[in-house]
Short mmCIF file of C-alpha atoms in Angstrom, two decimals:
data_model
loop_
_atom_site.label_atom_id
_atom_site.label_comp_id
_atom_site.label_asym_id
_atom_site.label_seq_id
_atom_site.Cartn_x
_atom_site.Cartn_y
_atom_site.Cartn_z
CA MET U 1 -0.05 -0.01 0.09
CA LYS U 2 2.63 2.53 0.92
CA VAL U 3 4.57 1.76 -2.81
CA GLN U 4 1.23 2.52 -4.45
CA TYR U 5 0.62 5.65 -2.29
CA LYS U 6 3.98 6.65 -3.20
CA TRP U 7 3.58 5.74 -6.72
CA GLY U 8 0.55 8.02 -6.71
CA ILE U 9 2.01 10.97 -5.22
CA ILE U 10 5.02 10.79 -7.80
CA THR U 11 2.39 10.42 -11.00
CA LEU U 12 0.58 13.16 -9.71
CA THR U 13 3.23 15.55 -8.87
CA ILE U 14 4.67 14.75 -12.82
CA LEU U 15 1.05 15.78 -14.10
CA ILE U 16 0.92 18.97 -12.15
CA SER U 17 4.42 19.51 -13.09
CA LEU U 18 3.51 18.96 -16.71
CA LEU U 19 0.22 21.34 -16.52
CA SER U 20 2.62 24.00 -14.92
CA ILE U 21 5.34 23.98 -17.80
CA TYR U 22 2.24 23.73 -20.57
CA PHE U 23 0.97 27.05 -19.17
CA LEU U 24 3.99 28.68 -18.47
CA SER U 25 5.08 27.86 -22.07
CA PHE U 26 2.54 30.36 -23.15
CA SER U 27 4.18 33.32 -20.93
CA LEU U 28 7.72 32.31 -22.66
CA ILE U 29 6.26 32.72 -26.01
CA SER U 30 4.64 35.73 -25.42
CA ARG U 31 7.94 37.31 -23.64
CA ASN U 32 9.88 35.93 -26.72
CA VAL U 33 7.67 37.40 -29.51
CA GLN U 34 7.58 40.75 -27.32
CA LYS U 35 11.29 40.43 -27.60
CA HIS U 36 11.47 39.64 -31.11
CA ALA U 37 9.34 42.72 -32.19
CA ALA U 38 11.35 45.17 -30.18
CA GLU U 39 14.36 44.20 -32.02
CA ILE U 40 12.69 44.65 -35.03
CA ALA U 41 11.77 47.92 -34.17
CA SER U 42 15.15 48.93 -32.68
CA ASP U 43 17.73 51.17 -34.55
CA ALA U 44 21.47 51.01 -34.56
CA ASN U 45 21.50 52.75 -30.80
CA GLY U 46 19.25 50.46 -29.34
CA ASN U 47 16.31 52.82 -29.64
CA VAL U 48 12.98 51.13 -29.58
CA ASN U 49 10.42 52.59 -32.28
CA PHE U 50 7.18 51.86 -30.41
CA ALA U 51 4.72 52.45 -33.18
CA LYS U 52 6.65 50.23 -35.69
CA LYS U 53 6.82 47.52 -32.53
CA GLN U 54 3.02 47.69 -32.61
CA LYS U 55 2.62 47.50 -36.07
CA TYR U 56 4.50 44.28 -36.16
CA LEU U 57 2.30 43.08 -33.44
CA ASP U 58 -0.73 43.99 -34.89
CA SER U 59 0.32 42.27 -38.25
CA ILE U 60 0.95 38.91 -36.25
CA TRP U 61 -1.97 39.11 -33.99
CA ASN U 62 -4.01 36.43 -35.80
CA GLU U 63 -0.87 34.62 -36.89
CA PRO U 64 0.38 31.31 -35.65
CA VAL U 65 3.30 31.91 -33.37
CA TYR U 66 3.23 28.75 -31.14
CA ASN U 67 3.11 25.17 -32.21
CA PHE U 68 2.47 22.62 -29.08
CA LEU U 69 2.14 19.41 -30.15
CA GLY U 70 0.69 19.80 -33.49
CA LYS U 71 -2.04 22.51 -32.40
CA GLU U 72 -1.14 26.04 -33.42
CA TYR U 73 -1.86 28.75 -31.40
CA THR U 74 -2.18 32.37 -32.73
CA TYR U 75 -0.51 35.23 -30.90
CA GLU U 76 -3.94 36.45 -29.52
CA GLU U 77 -4.46 33.11 -28.18
CA VAL U 78 -0.86 33.02 -26.65
CA LYS U 79 -1.44 36.35 -24.68
CA LYS U 80 -5.03 34.96 -23.55
CA ASN U 81 -3.57 32.08 -22.02
CA GLU U 82 -0.01 33.43 -20.53
CA LEU U 83 0.00 34.40 -16.78
CA GLN U 84 -1.87 37.66 -16.64
CA LEU U 85 0.54 39.83 -14.62
CA GLY U 86 -1.12 43.45 -13.25
CA LEU U 87 0.35 46.97 -13.18
CA ASP U 88 2.40 46.24 -10.32
CA LEU U 89 4.42 43.09 -12.05
CA LEU U 90 3.98 43.92 -15.81
CA GLY U 91 4.09 47.75 -15.96
CA GLY U 92 1.97 49.73 -18.01
CA MET U 93 -0.65 52.61 -18.13
CA HIS U 94 -3.40 54.07 -15.36
CA VAL U 95 -5.52 56.53 -16.88
CA VAL U 96 -8.54 58.28 -15.64
CA LEU U 97 -10.66 59.74 -18.32
CA GLU U 98 -13.44 62.27 -17.95
CA VAL U 99 -16.65 62.77 -20.15
CA SER U 100 -17.45 66.21 -20.64
CA PRO U 101 -21.16 66.82 -19.40
CA ASN U 102 -20.81 70.85 -20.44
CA GLU U 103 -20.52 69.53 -24.19
CA ILE U 104 -23.26 66.75 -23.40
CA MET U 105 -25.71 69.89 -22.54
CA LYS U 106 -24.53 71.95 -25.28
CA GLY U 107 -26.06 69.05 -27.59
CA MET U 108 -29.15 69.10 -25.40
CA ALA U 109 -29.62 72.91 -25.49
CA GLY U 110 -29.00 73.02 -29.31
CA ASN U 111 -29.60 76.43 -31.09
CA ASN U 112 -29.75 77.77 -27.24
CA ALA U 113 -25.95 76.79 -26.76
CA ASN U 114 -24.71 80.20 -27.69
CA ASP U 115 -27.21 81.72 -25.50
CA PRO U 116 -25.12 84.54 -23.39
CA LYS U 117 -26.90 83.69 -20.36
CA PHE U 118 -26.43 79.88 -20.95
CA VAL U 119 -23.12 79.87 -21.33
CA ALA U 120 -22.37 82.03 -18.37
CA ALA U 121 -23.88 79.34 -16.28
CA LEU U 122 -22.13 76.37 -18.08
CA THR U 123 -18.95 78.32 -17.54
CA GLN U 124 -19.54 78.80 -13.78
CA ALA U 125 -20.67 75.33 -13.37
CA GLU U 126 -17.55 74.07 -14.95
CA ALA U 127 -15.52 75.95 -12.61
CA LYS U 128 -16.83 74.85 -9.49
CA GLN U 129 -17.31 71.05 -10.81
CA SER U 130 -13.80 70.43 -9.52
CA THR U 131 -14.45 71.55 -6.02
CA SER U 132 -18.02 70.47 -5.40
CA GLN U 133 -19.93 67.30 -4.77
CA LYS U 134 -23.20 68.07 -6.56
CA LYS U 135 -23.99 66.84 -9.73
CA PHE U 136 -23.31 68.79 -12.65
CA SER U 137 -26.85 69.65 -13.79
CA THR U 138 -27.55 71.04 -10.23
CA LEU U 139 -24.46 73.03 -10.53
CA PHE U 140 -25.78 74.54 -14.18
CA ASN U 141 -29.31 75.01 -12.59
CA GLU U 142 -27.92 77.08 -9.35
CA GLU U 143 -25.53 79.34 -11.55
CA PHE U 144 -28.22 79.97 -14.33
CA GLN U 145 -31.11 81.06 -11.66
CA LYS U 146 -28.04 83.88 -10.87
CA VAL U 147 -27.57 85.23 -14.16
CA SER U 148 -31.12 84.82 -14.98
CA PRO U 149 -33.25 84.92 -11.93
CA GLY U 150 -36.66 83.20 -12.30
CA ASP U 151 -35.88 81.71 -15.94
CA LYS U 152 -37.21 78.31 -16.55
CA LEU U 153 -34.27 75.77 -17.69
CA SER U 154 -37.31 74.48 -20.50
CA ARG U 155 -36.55 77.62 -22.24
CA LEU U 156 -33.22 76.16 -23.01
CA PHE U 157 -33.96 72.98 -23.36
CA ALA U 158 -37.36 72.25 -25.14
CA ASN U 159 -36.66 71.73 -28.85
CA THR U 160 -37.11 68.73 -31.24
CA ALA U 161 -33.93 66.81 -30.07
CA ASN U 162 -35.60 66.62 -26.58
CA LYS U 163 -39.47 65.90 -27.76
CA GLY U 164 -41.46 64.06 -25.46
CA LYS U 165 -39.13 64.76 -22.41
CA ILE U 166 -39.07 68.30 -22.45
CA ASP U 167 -42.04 71.03 -23.21
CA PHE U 168 -42.05 74.56 -22.37
CA ASP U 169 -43.91 74.21 -19.36
CA SER U 170 -41.62 71.46 -18.01
CA PRO U 171 -40.76 72.62 -14.33
CA ASP U 172 -36.95 72.70 -13.48
CA ASP U 173 -36.87 69.57 -11.45
CA GLN U 174 -38.02 67.38 -14.45
CA VAL U 175 -35.42 69.10 -16.59
CA ILE U 176 -32.69 68.30 -14.17
CA LYS U 177 -34.14 64.69 -14.23
CA VAL U 178 -33.56 64.55 -17.88
CA LEU U 179 -30.04 66.22 -18.07
CA ASP U 180 -29.17 63.60 -15.14
CA GLU U 181 -30.44 60.65 -17.37
CA GLU U 182 -28.74 61.78 -20.64
CA ILE U 183 -25.69 62.93 -18.96
CA ASP U 184 -25.53 59.27 -17.31
CA ASN U 185 -26.43 57.68 -20.42
CA ALA U 186 -23.69 59.31 -22.24
CA ILE U 187 -20.99 58.07 -19.80
CA ASP U 188 -22.41 54.69 -20.32
CA ARG U 189 -22.22 54.88 -24.18
CA SER U 190 -18.29 56.35 -24.03
CA PHE U 191 -17.66 53.21 -21.09
CA ASN U 192 -19.22 50.63 -23.81
CA ILE U 193 -16.78 52.30 -26.73
CA LEU U 194 -14.04 52.36 -25.16
CA ARG U 195 -14.20 49.06 -23.75
CA SER U 196 -14.73 48.13 -27.67
CA ARG U 197 -11.78 49.88 -28.52
CA ILE U 198 -9.52 48.48 -25.91
CA ASP U 199 -10.33 44.70 -26.72
CA LYS U 200 -9.44 45.67 -30.37
CA PHE U 201 -6.21 47.10 -29.21
CA GLY U 202 -5.27 43.90 -27.76
CA VAL U 203 -4.43 44.42 -24.28
CA VAL U 204 -5.14 41.48 -22.53
CA GLN U 205 -6.98 41.76 -19.21
CA PRO U 206 -7.21 45.39 -18.84
CA ASN U 207 -9.37 47.01 -16.18
CA ILE U 208 -11.82 49.68 -16.91
CA GLN U 209 -14.48 50.74 -14.68
CA ARG U 210 -17.06 53.74 -14.00
CA LEU U 211 -15.97 55.97 -10.82
CA LYS U 212 -19.61 55.63 -9.30
CA GLY U 213 -20.91 59.54 -8.67
CA THR U 214 -18.83 60.87 -11.00
CA SER U 215 -18.54 61.39 -14.98
CA ARG U 216 -15.07 59.60 -14.80
CA ILE U 217 -14.16 56.30 -16.25
CA GLN U 218 -11.11 54.61 -14.44
CA LEU U 219 -8.61 52.31 -16.90
CA GLU U 220 -5.53 50.07 -16.18
CA LEU U 221 -3.51 48.56 -19.36
CA PRO U 222 -0.98 46.25 -18.11
CA GLY U 223 2.19 46.01 -20.48
CA VAL U 224 1.28 49.05 -22.30
CA ASP U 225 4.50 50.68 -24.04
CA ASN U 226 3.02 53.16 -26.59
CA PRO U 227 1.27 55.93 -24.48
CA ALA U 228 1.14 58.38 -27.53
CA ARG U 229 -1.18 55.28 -29.49
CA VAL U 230 -3.06 54.97 -26.05
CA ARG U 231 -3.97 58.50 -25.49
CA LYS U 232 -5.41 59.02 -29.27
CA LEU U 233 -7.43 55.73 -28.79
CA LEU U 234 -9.05 57.08 -26.06
CA GLN U 235 -9.61 60.42 -26.83
CA GLY U 236 -10.74 60.00 -30.47
CA VAL U 237 -14.47 60.97 -31.02
CA ALA U 238 -16.92 58.00 -32.02
CA LYS U 239 -17.28 58.03 -35.87
CA LEU U 240 -20.95 56.17 -36.53
CA GLU U 241 -22.19 55.98 -40.28
CA PHE U 242 -24.75 54.73 -42.38
CA LEU U 243 -23.37 53.22 -45.65
CA GLN U 244 -25.05 50.92 -48.12
CA VAL U 245 -23.58 47.44 -48.60
CA TRP U 246 -22.66 46.53 -52.34
CA GLU U 247 -25.11 43.57 -52.90
CA ASN U 248 -24.25 40.23 -54.25
CA ASP U 249 -24.92 41.01 -57.77
CA GLU U 250 -23.06 44.24 -57.62
CA PHE U 251 -19.79 42.72 -55.81
CA GLY U 252 -19.93 39.34 -57.65
CA PRO U 253 -18.12 40.67 -61.00
CA TYR U 254 -15.38 42.56 -58.66
CA ILE U 255 -14.69 39.05 -56.49
CA THR U 256 -14.59 37.41 -60.02
CA LYS U 257 -12.06 39.87 -61.59
CA LEU U 258 -10.24 39.64 -57.99
CA ASN U 259 -9.67 35.99 -58.30
CA ASP U 260 -8.81 35.82 -61.89
CA TYR U 261 -6.00 38.48 -60.83
CA LEU U 262 -4.77 36.09 -58.04
CA VAL U 263 -5.15 33.01 -60.22
CA GLN U 264 -3.00 34.63 -62.81
CA GLU U 265 -0.79 36.13 -60.24
CA GLU U 266 -0.15 32.67 -59.00
CA LYS U 267 0.48 30.97 -61.90
CA LEU U 268 2.95 33.70 -63.30
CA ALA U 269 4.90 33.02 -59.58
CA LYS U 270 5.06 29.20 -60.70
CA SER U 271 6.63 29.81 -64.14
CA ASN U 272 9.76 31.11 -61.41
CA GLY U 273 10.28 33.57 -64.25
CA SER U 274 11.13 30.81 -66.87
CA GLN U 275 9.23 33.16 -69.33
CA THR U 276 9.35 37.22 -69.11
CA ALA U 277 6.31 39.23 -68.84
CA THR U 278 6.33 40.71 -72.09
CA ASN U 279 6.72 37.32 -74.15
CA ASP U 280 3.80 35.73 -71.37
CA LYS U 281 1.22 38.43 -71.46
CA ASP U 282 -1.23 35.57 -70.80
CA LEU U 283 0.34 35.07 -67.31
CA SER U 284 0.54 38.66 -66.17
CA PRO U 285 -1.44 39.33 -62.95
CA LEU U 286 -2.55 42.66 -65.00
CA ALA U 287 -4.36 40.14 -67.65
CA VAL U 288 -7.55 39.79 -66.00
CA SER U 289 -10.98 38.54 -66.99
CA ASP U 290 -13.54 40.78 -68.21
CA SER U 291 -15.57 42.58 -65.31
CA SER U 292 -18.84 41.50 -66.50
CA LYS U 293 -18.45 38.05 -65.53
CA LYS U 294 -20.68 37.14 -62.92
CA SER U 295 -21.81 34.29 -60.70
CA SER U 296 -25.40 33.69 -59.14
CA SER U 297 -23.84 33.87 -55.45
CA LEU U 298 -21.15 34.04 -53.18
CA GLU U 299 -20.99 30.03 -52.95
CA ASP U 300 -20.82 29.89 -56.76
CA GLN U 301 -18.19 32.35 -57.05
CA LEU U 302 -16.29 30.42 -54.34
CA THR U 303 -16.75 27.18 -56.04
CA SER U 304 -15.58 28.45 -59.23
CA ALA U 305 -12.48 30.11 -57.75
CA ASP U 306 -11.69 26.93 -56.13
CA THR U 307 -11.92 25.17 -59.23
CA THR U 308 -10.08 27.42 -61.21
CA ALA U 309 -7.48 27.24 -58.92
CA LYS U 310 -7.28 23.58 -59.21
CA THR U 311 -7.07 23.27 -62.63
CA THR U 312 -4.09 25.86 -62.67
CA THR U 313 -2.38 23.54 -60.03
CA LYS U 314 -2.69 20.49 -61.84
CA ALA U 315 -1.75 22.26 -65.21
CA LYS U 316 1.86 22.61 -63.72
CA SER U 317 4.34 20.22 -62.34
CA ASP U 318 6.29 22.51 -60.20
CA SER U 319 3.26 23.81 -58.50
CA LEU U 320 3.84 25.47 -54.94
CA PRO U 321 2.31 23.95 -51.91
CA SER U 322 -1.24 24.14 -51.27
CA ASN U 323 -0.76 26.45 -48.03
CA GLN U 324 0.80 29.23 -49.90
CA SER U 325 -2.45 29.54 -52.39
CA THR U 326 -3.48 33.01 -52.54
CA THR U 327 -6.66 32.29 -54.53
CA LEU U 328 -9.73 33.47 -53.46
CA ALA U 329 -11.00 30.07 -52.15
CA SER U 330 -7.92 29.86 -50.04
CA LEU U 331 -8.97 33.44 -48.02
CA PHE U 332 -12.70 33.51 -48.23
CA VAL U 333 -15.72 31.66 -47.13
CA PRO U 334 -19.47 32.32 -47.74
CA LEU U 335 -21.30 33.64 -44.52
CA GLY U 336 -24.41 34.01 -44.91
CA ASN U 337 -25.15 36.73 -47.94
CA SER U 338 -21.97 37.91 -47.07
CA LEU U 339 -18.34 37.24 -47.76
CA GLY U 340 -16.32 36.08 -44.71
CA ALA U 341 -13.18 34.80 -43.49
CA ASN U 342 -11.76 32.34 -40.63
CA VAL U 343 -10.40 35.06 -38.15
CA LYS U 344 -7.06 33.75 -38.41
CA ASP U 345 -6.57 35.00 -41.60
CA THR U 346 -8.37 38.72 -41.16
CA ALA U 347 -4.49 40.02 -41.34
CA LYS U 348 -3.75 38.18 -44.54
CA VAL U 349 -7.10 39.47 -46.22
CA ASN U 350 -6.28 43.15 -44.68
CA ALA U 351 -2.65 42.85 -46.13
CA LEU U 352 -4.10 41.97 -49.21
CA PHE U 353 -6.94 44.54 -50.07
CA ARG U 354 -3.77 47.24 -48.75
CA ARG U 355 -1.90 46.26 -51.85
CA ALA U 356 -2.26 49.36 -54.48
CA ASP U 357 -2.58 46.44 -57.37
CA ILE U 358 -5.54 45.24 -55.71
CA LYS U 359 -7.01 48.46 -54.89
CA ALA U 360 -6.85 49.40 -58.72
CA LEU U 361 -9.30 46.50 -59.30
CA PHE U 362 -12.33 47.63 -56.80
CA PRO U 363 -14.25 51.22 -57.28
CA PRO U 364 -12.44 54.03 -55.41
CA ASN U 365 -15.82 54.26 -53.39
CA MET U 366 -15.79 50.71 -51.90
CA ARG U 367 -14.18 49.84 -48.75
CA MET U 368 -14.09 46.93 -46.88
CA LEU U 369 -15.09 46.53 -43.14
CA TRP U 370 -15.35 43.57 -40.80
CA ASP U 371 -18.23 42.90 -38.78
CA VAL U 372 -17.50 43.76 -35.22
CA LYS U 373 -18.85 40.08 -33.63
CA PRO U 374 -17.50 36.65 -35.14
CA ILE U 375 -19.67 34.04 -35.62
CA VAL U 376 -18.57 30.61 -33.64
CA THR U 377 -19.37 27.40 -35.60
CA THR U 378 -19.55 24.23 -34.00
CA ASP U 379 -16.63 22.79 -34.60
CA LYS U 380 -15.45 25.95 -32.61
CA LYS U 381 -13.90 27.60 -35.62
CA GLU U 382 -14.52 31.46 -35.53
CA TYR U 383 -15.49 33.51 -38.75
CA VAL U 384 -16.34 36.81 -39.79
CA ALA U 385 -18.05 38.84 -42.11
CA LEU U 386 -16.91 41.18 -44.62
CA TYR U 387 -18.90 43.61 -45.79
CA PRO U 388 -18.37 45.91 -49.11
CA VAL U 389 -19.66 49.37 -48.42
CA LYS U 390 -20.10 52.16 -50.69
CA ARG U 391 -18.72 55.55 -49.58
CA GLY U 392 -20.30 58.74 -50.76
CA ARG U 393 -18.75 61.85 -52.08
CA ASP U 394 -15.22 62.94 -51.04
CA THR U 395 -15.12 59.62 -49.34
CA LYS U 396 -17.95 60.55 -46.49
CA ALA U 397 -20.84 58.89 -45.31
CA PRO U 398 -24.46 60.29 -46.64
CA LEU U 399 -25.89 60.09 -42.80
CA THR U 400 -23.81 59.81 -39.55
CA GLY U 401 -24.60 59.61 -36.21
CA GLU U 402 -25.32 63.24 -35.01
CA VAL U 403 -28.99 63.10 -36.76
CA ILE U 404 -30.15 60.41 -34.23
CA THR U 405 -32.30 61.95 -31.37
CA ASP U 406 -33.12 58.39 -29.84
CA ALA U 407 -32.47 54.73 -29.90
CA GLN U 408 -34.21 52.30 -27.75
CA PRO U 409 -34.62 48.16 -27.62
CA SER U 410 -38.11 47.36 -28.76
CA PHE U 411 -39.80 44.17 -29.12
CA ASP U 412 -41.82 44.11 -32.00
CA GLY U 413 -43.86 40.83 -31.88
CA GLY U 414 -42.01 39.56 -29.04
CA SER U 415 -38.27 39.43 -30.70
CA PRO U 416 -35.67 41.99 -29.34
CA GLY U 417 -34.96 44.73 -32.06
CA VAL U 418 -34.34 48.32 -31.94
CA SER U 419 -36.39 51.45 -32.41
CA MET U 420 -34.58 54.81 -33.46
CA SER U 421 -35.82 58.17 -34.22
CA MET U 422 -33.93 61.11 -36.06
CA ASN U 423 -34.01 64.73 -36.57
CA ALA U 424 -35.71 66.64 -38.93
CA SER U 425 -32.36 67.04 -41.29
CA GLY U 426 -31.68 63.16 -40.51
CA ALA U 427 -35.19 62.32 -41.29
CA GLN U 428 -34.75 64.03 -44.53
CA LYS U 429 -31.75 62.24 -45.48
CA TRP U 430 -32.88 58.60 -44.37
CA LYS U 431 -36.21 58.89 -46.46
CA LYS U 432 -33.87 59.40 -49.75
CA ILE U 433 -31.57 56.61 -48.44
CA THR U 434 -34.11 54.33 -47.70
CA GLY U 435 -36.42 55.02 -50.59
CA GLU U 436 -33.56 54.50 -53.18
CA ASN U 437 -32.16 51.40 -51.16
CA LEU U 438 -35.43 49.34 -51.05
CA GLY U 439 -34.18 45.41 -50.65
CA LYS U 440 -31.01 46.60 -49.88
CA ARG U 441 -28.96 46.18 -46.74
CA ILE U 442 -27.72 49.63 -44.78
CA ALA U 443 -24.70 48.98 -42.38
CA ILE U 444 -24.40 50.71 -39.33
CA ILE U 445 -20.60 51.46 -38.48
CA LEU U 446 -18.94 52.54 -35.62
CA ASP U 447 -14.90 53.15 -35.61
CA ASP U 448 -15.36 51.34 -38.77
CA TYR U 449 -16.68 48.08 -37.93
CA VAL U 450 -19.97 46.71 -38.85
CA TYR U 451 -22.40 46.50 -36.05
CA SER U 452 -25.54 45.53 -37.85
CA ALA U 453 -26.73 45.64 -41.63
CA PRO U 454 -30.59 45.45 -41.99
CA THR U 455 -32.07 45.24 -45.16
CA VAL U 456 -34.64 48.28 -46.30
CA GLN U 457 -37.93 46.79 -46.19
CA SER U 458 -39.85 50.05 -47.40
CA GLU U 459 -39.42 53.71 -47.64
CA ILE U 460 -39.01 55.64 -44.27
CA PRO U 461 -40.52 59.37 -44.35
CA ASN U 462 -40.49 60.48 -40.90
CA GLY U 463 -37.03 59.12 -39.49
CA ASN U 464 -38.48 56.73 -37.11
CA SER U 465 -37.05 53.08 -38.06
CA SER U 466 -37.40 49.88 -36.48
CA ILE U 467 -34.53 47.45 -36.71
CA SER U 468 -34.91 43.78 -36.63
CA SER U 469 -32.63 40.81 -36.95
CA ASN U 470 -31.80 37.60 -34.53
CA PHE U 471 -31.16 39.96 -31.75
CA THR U 472 -30.72 38.67 -28.08
CA VAL U 473 -31.84 41.23 -25.49
CA ASP U 474 -28.29 42.16 -24.75
CA GLU U 475 -27.23 42.70 -28.50
CA ALA U 476 -30.78 44.79 -28.79
CA LYS U 477 -29.41 46.78 -26.05
CA ASP U 478 -25.80 47.21 -27.35
CA LEU U 479 -26.91 48.20 -30.50
CA ALA U 480 -29.42 50.91 -29.33
CA ASN U 481 -26.21 52.37 -27.46
CA ILE U 482 -24.05 52.38 -30.43
CA LEU U 483 -26.57 54.41 -32.04
CA LYS U 484 -27.07 56.87 -29.38
CA ALA U 485 -23.12 57.07 -29.21
CA GLY U 486 -23.53 59.39 -32.38
CA LYS U 487 -26.33 61.88 -30.64
CA LEU U 488 -24.49 64.03 -28.06
CA PRO U 489 -20.79 65.51 -28.68
CA ALA U 490 -19.39 63.74 -25.56
CA PRO U 491 -15.82 63.83 -25.78
CA THR U 492 -13.39 62.38 -23.19
CA ARG U 493 -10.28 64.13 -21.84
CA ILE U 494 -7.47 62.65 -20.00
CA VAL U 495 -7.44 64.24 -16.13
CA GLU U 496 -5.11 61.37 -14.73
CA GLU U 497 -2.26 59.29 -16.09
CA ALA U 498 0.46 57.35 -15.04
CA ILE U 499 3.25 55.32 -16.62
CA VAL U 500 3.79 52.72 -14.08
CA GLY U 501 6.86 50.51 -14.08
CA PRO U 502 7.09 47.27 -13.17
CA THR U 503 9.63 47.61 -9.75
CA LEU U 504 6.95 47.51 -7.19
CA GLY U 505 6.33 44.16 -8.12
CA GLN U 506 10.04 42.83 -8.78
CA GLU U 507 10.69 44.26 -5.23
CA ALA U 508 7.92 41.77 -4.06
CA ILE U 509 8.82 39.04 -6.20
CA ASN U 510 12.81 39.48 -4.77
CA GLN U 511 11.07 39.16 -1.29
CA GLY U 512 8.89 36.30 -2.16
CA LEU U 513 12.04 33.90 -3.35
CA LEU U 514 14.23 34.93 -0.53
CA SER U 515 11.80 34.02 2.00
CA THR U 516 11.03 30.83 0.20
CA LEU U 517 14.51 30.14 0.07
CA SER U 518 14.97 31.12 3.70
CA GLY U 519 11.84 28.88 4.75
CA PHE U 520 13.02 26.13 2.65
CA LEU U 521 16.61 25.81 4.52
CA MET U 522 15.51 26.47 7.82
CA VAL U 523 13.07 22.90 6.85
#
């Protein structure tokens, strides 16, 4: 029994040790990648160009960097599985942001934002904000009564943007309540946008939280070594746009042209320079097919692309390995009524569409944007849709987020959806856009990511729209918040910032090692 018990302990110890080594290996790989990135971005004097380092890390974010017993892990997966160290151990940035309530109130005041009494009260309230525990709306009301005794707040805020919430007969306490709600909602929207941006930034295990009772948001970003990029990311104004999506029959010819181009390019590469480009024009990457060639669906296009690629491969005995294929079928998959790609291939796709020769194949007003949320299949693979969207004149969107006056989750027929209303200017533009795009999709885009692409069912004349899809309740709430993100100008400003070094944590580690060694020697 003693021998069995002994071997049981030995077996358990070995298993625990192997598991520890396995999980620790991710931290080692991550550090090696970081070290390699720093070496690439360093000049002859050893100075690191952080922008160049980050560009390299971004480029391999979805690329395999670790192979463990045949299973490949991308850099993103390695970062998620490594030991999560806080600011004290890893260093990084500590930032406190403030959402400006005076800008929110300016947006709610509309044309009255230039009223001298409004401006004076707002300026005085802002000056007292840092030394007072009162809400900003209360401070503003107190100052407004000083500069305009007996005047009602409703005079400033009763407008079409606040219709249904504030009218000319609304008492001051009701107006203050609405102001508080809008300020609080704006902070929530800023919080959600910041969280989404940080997730895209690639910081693993960031700590982001609202400081209750204030208009401030606190962030802790371990491992960040490019403060300038973080500042730009956090203080950028949210960009909400509505853009038409190129439908399959419109987009199909360009997809066919792209596939022909890539097949010819690969065919030329396989020839290994055996013939010059001038004597072999049919193999030139520029010898693309007629753009009028169409396929009935994305599925047909991809099948055609795959067949073409296979035919080309069989025609050459010195063909390239299949894993080096750059044909359409090797990068894209049909995803519903859109084109999509494996999350791991998004970096390759981005690099493809950045090429000047590839851009020349598409109209100048076409831009490729990813869906914000990947689709997880039953085999645990992640795919993300890619939307070709139409830019307006001067690459500007025909409709942007500032026209939205309200957006709320709704339950049309028991299914979660979103109801949206616009101001007069937005309603007029929205009527024109929806009238011209019946049966087509309009993409709702925030910070260059597509959050939804509903199909227009009918012309919408009054700016009141209903967006329905296979939403969950939470997804409907999130989309409503996204739509309201463009309603009011609520820029954030950094009020506190600290670059934290890992010295404190290193001291704790040294003390822990010393105490462990001392205890071991004593035992």
